[in-house]
CSV table of C-alpha atoms in Angstrom, one decimal:
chain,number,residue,atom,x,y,z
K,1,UNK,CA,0.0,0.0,0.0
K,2,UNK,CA,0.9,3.2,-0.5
K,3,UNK,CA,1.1,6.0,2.1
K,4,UNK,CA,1.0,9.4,2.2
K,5,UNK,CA,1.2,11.6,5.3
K,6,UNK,CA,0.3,15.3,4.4
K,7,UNK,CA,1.3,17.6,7.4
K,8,UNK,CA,0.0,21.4,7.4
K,9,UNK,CA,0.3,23.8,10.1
K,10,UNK,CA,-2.5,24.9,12.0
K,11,UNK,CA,-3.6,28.2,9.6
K,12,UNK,CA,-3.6,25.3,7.1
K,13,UNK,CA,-0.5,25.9,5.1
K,14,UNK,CA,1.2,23.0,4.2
K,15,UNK,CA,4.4,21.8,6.3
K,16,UNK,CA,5.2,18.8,4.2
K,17,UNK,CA,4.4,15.1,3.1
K,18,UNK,CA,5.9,11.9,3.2
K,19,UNK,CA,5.0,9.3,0.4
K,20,UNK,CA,5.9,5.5,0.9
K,21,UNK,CA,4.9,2.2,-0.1
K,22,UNK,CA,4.0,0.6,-3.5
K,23,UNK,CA,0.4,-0.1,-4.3
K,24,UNK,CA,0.6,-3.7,-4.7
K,25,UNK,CA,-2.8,-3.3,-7.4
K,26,UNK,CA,-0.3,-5.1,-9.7
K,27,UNK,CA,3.1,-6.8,-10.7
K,28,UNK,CA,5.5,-4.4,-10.9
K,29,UNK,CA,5.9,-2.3,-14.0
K,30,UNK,CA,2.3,-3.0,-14.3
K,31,UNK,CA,0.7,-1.1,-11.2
K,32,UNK,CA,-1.6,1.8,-12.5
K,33,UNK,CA,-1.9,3.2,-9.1
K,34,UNK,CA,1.3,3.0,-8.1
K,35,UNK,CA,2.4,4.9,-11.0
K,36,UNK,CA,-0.6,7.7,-10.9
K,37,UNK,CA,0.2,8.3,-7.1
K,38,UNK,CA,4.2,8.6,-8.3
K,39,UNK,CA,3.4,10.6,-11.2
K,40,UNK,CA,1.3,13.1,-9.0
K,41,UNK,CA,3.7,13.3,-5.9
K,42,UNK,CA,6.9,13.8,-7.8
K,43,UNK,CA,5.4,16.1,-10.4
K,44,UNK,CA,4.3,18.1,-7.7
K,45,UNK,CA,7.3,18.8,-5.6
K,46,UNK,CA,9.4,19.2,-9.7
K,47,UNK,CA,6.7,21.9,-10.1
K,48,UNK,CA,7.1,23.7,-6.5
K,49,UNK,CA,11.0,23.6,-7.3
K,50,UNK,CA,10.7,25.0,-11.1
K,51,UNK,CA,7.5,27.6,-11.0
K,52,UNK,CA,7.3,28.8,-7.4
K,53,UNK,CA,9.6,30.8,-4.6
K,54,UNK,CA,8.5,27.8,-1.9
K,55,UNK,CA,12.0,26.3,-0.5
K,56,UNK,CA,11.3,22.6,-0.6
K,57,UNK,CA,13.5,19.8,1.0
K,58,UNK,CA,13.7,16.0,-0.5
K,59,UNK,CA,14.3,13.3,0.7
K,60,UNK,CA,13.9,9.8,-1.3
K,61,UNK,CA,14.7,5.9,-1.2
K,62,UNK,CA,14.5,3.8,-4.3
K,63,UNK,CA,13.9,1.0,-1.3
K,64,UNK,CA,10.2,1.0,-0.5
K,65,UNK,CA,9.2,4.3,-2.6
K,66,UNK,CA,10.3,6.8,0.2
K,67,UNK,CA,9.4,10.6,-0.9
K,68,UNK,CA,9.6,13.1,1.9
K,69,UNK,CA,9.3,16.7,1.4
K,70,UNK,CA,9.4,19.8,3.9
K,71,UNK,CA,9.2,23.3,3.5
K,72,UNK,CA,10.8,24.6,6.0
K,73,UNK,CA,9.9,28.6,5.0
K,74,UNK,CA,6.6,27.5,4.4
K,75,UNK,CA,4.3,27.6,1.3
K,76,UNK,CA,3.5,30.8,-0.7
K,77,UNK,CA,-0.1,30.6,-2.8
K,78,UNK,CA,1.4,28.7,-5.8
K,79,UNK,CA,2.5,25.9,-4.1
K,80,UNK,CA,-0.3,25.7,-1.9
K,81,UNK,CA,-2.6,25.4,-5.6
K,82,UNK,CA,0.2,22.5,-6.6
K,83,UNK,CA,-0.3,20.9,-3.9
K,84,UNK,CA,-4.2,21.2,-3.5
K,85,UNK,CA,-4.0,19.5,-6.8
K,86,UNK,CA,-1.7,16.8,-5.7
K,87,UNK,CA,-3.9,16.0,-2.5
K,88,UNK,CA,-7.2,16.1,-4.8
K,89,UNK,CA,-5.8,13.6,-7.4
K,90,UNK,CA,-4.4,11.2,-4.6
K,91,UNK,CA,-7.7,11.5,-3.2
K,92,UNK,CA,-9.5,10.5,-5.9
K,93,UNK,CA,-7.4,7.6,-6.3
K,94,UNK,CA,-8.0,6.6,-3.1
K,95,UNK,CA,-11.8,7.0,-3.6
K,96,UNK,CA,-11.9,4.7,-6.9
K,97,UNK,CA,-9.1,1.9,-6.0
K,98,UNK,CA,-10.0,1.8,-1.9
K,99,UNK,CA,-7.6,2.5,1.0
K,100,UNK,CA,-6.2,-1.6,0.5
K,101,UNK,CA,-3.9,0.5,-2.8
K,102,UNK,CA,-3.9,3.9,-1.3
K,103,UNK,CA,-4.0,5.6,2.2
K,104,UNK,CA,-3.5,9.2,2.7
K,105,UNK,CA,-3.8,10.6,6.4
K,106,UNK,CA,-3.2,14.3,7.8
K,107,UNK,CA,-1.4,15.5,10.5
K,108,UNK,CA,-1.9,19.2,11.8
K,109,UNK,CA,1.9,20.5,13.2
């Protein structure tokens, strides 16, 4: 299963997230959700580096599909957007494939 652990402060401004897992919906190479939740996650923190001011910290291992990012100045209103976007279409995934593929929590820091 995948999980994802989205932490935002208390005015609601996003802290951070931390990705891991694989789906396990299929053999690897083959896993649809897997790769949408991948695709989604690492798009987003590519766009927060390339098209906003937000700092962002990463962290990854290939070993268990580890993603952890942090931004430790906090998020300006682009980022939030990207990651609003990132959070709806892991949601959605979540919604269609069941929490057995996909499991996305929140934590308030």
């Amino acid at each position: 299963m995948v999980k994802v652990r989205i932490i935002r402060s208390g005015n609601g401004s996003y802290r951070g997230f931390e990705s891991e897992g694989h789906a396990g919906f299929d053999a690897y190479g083959k896993d649809i959700v897997c790769a949408a939740a991948s695709v989604l996650i690492i798009n987003t923190v590519n766009s927060i580096d390339m098209l906003t001011p937000t700092m962002v910290s990463v962290t990854t291992k290939e070993d268990g599909g580890y993603l952890t990012a942090v931004f430790p100045e906090g998020t300006e209103e682009k980022a939030q957007v990207l990651l609003d976007s990132m959070v709806l279409g892991l949601r959605q995934i979540e919604n269609q494939y069941g929490k057995k593929y996909l499991s996305i929590e929140y934590k308030e820091e």
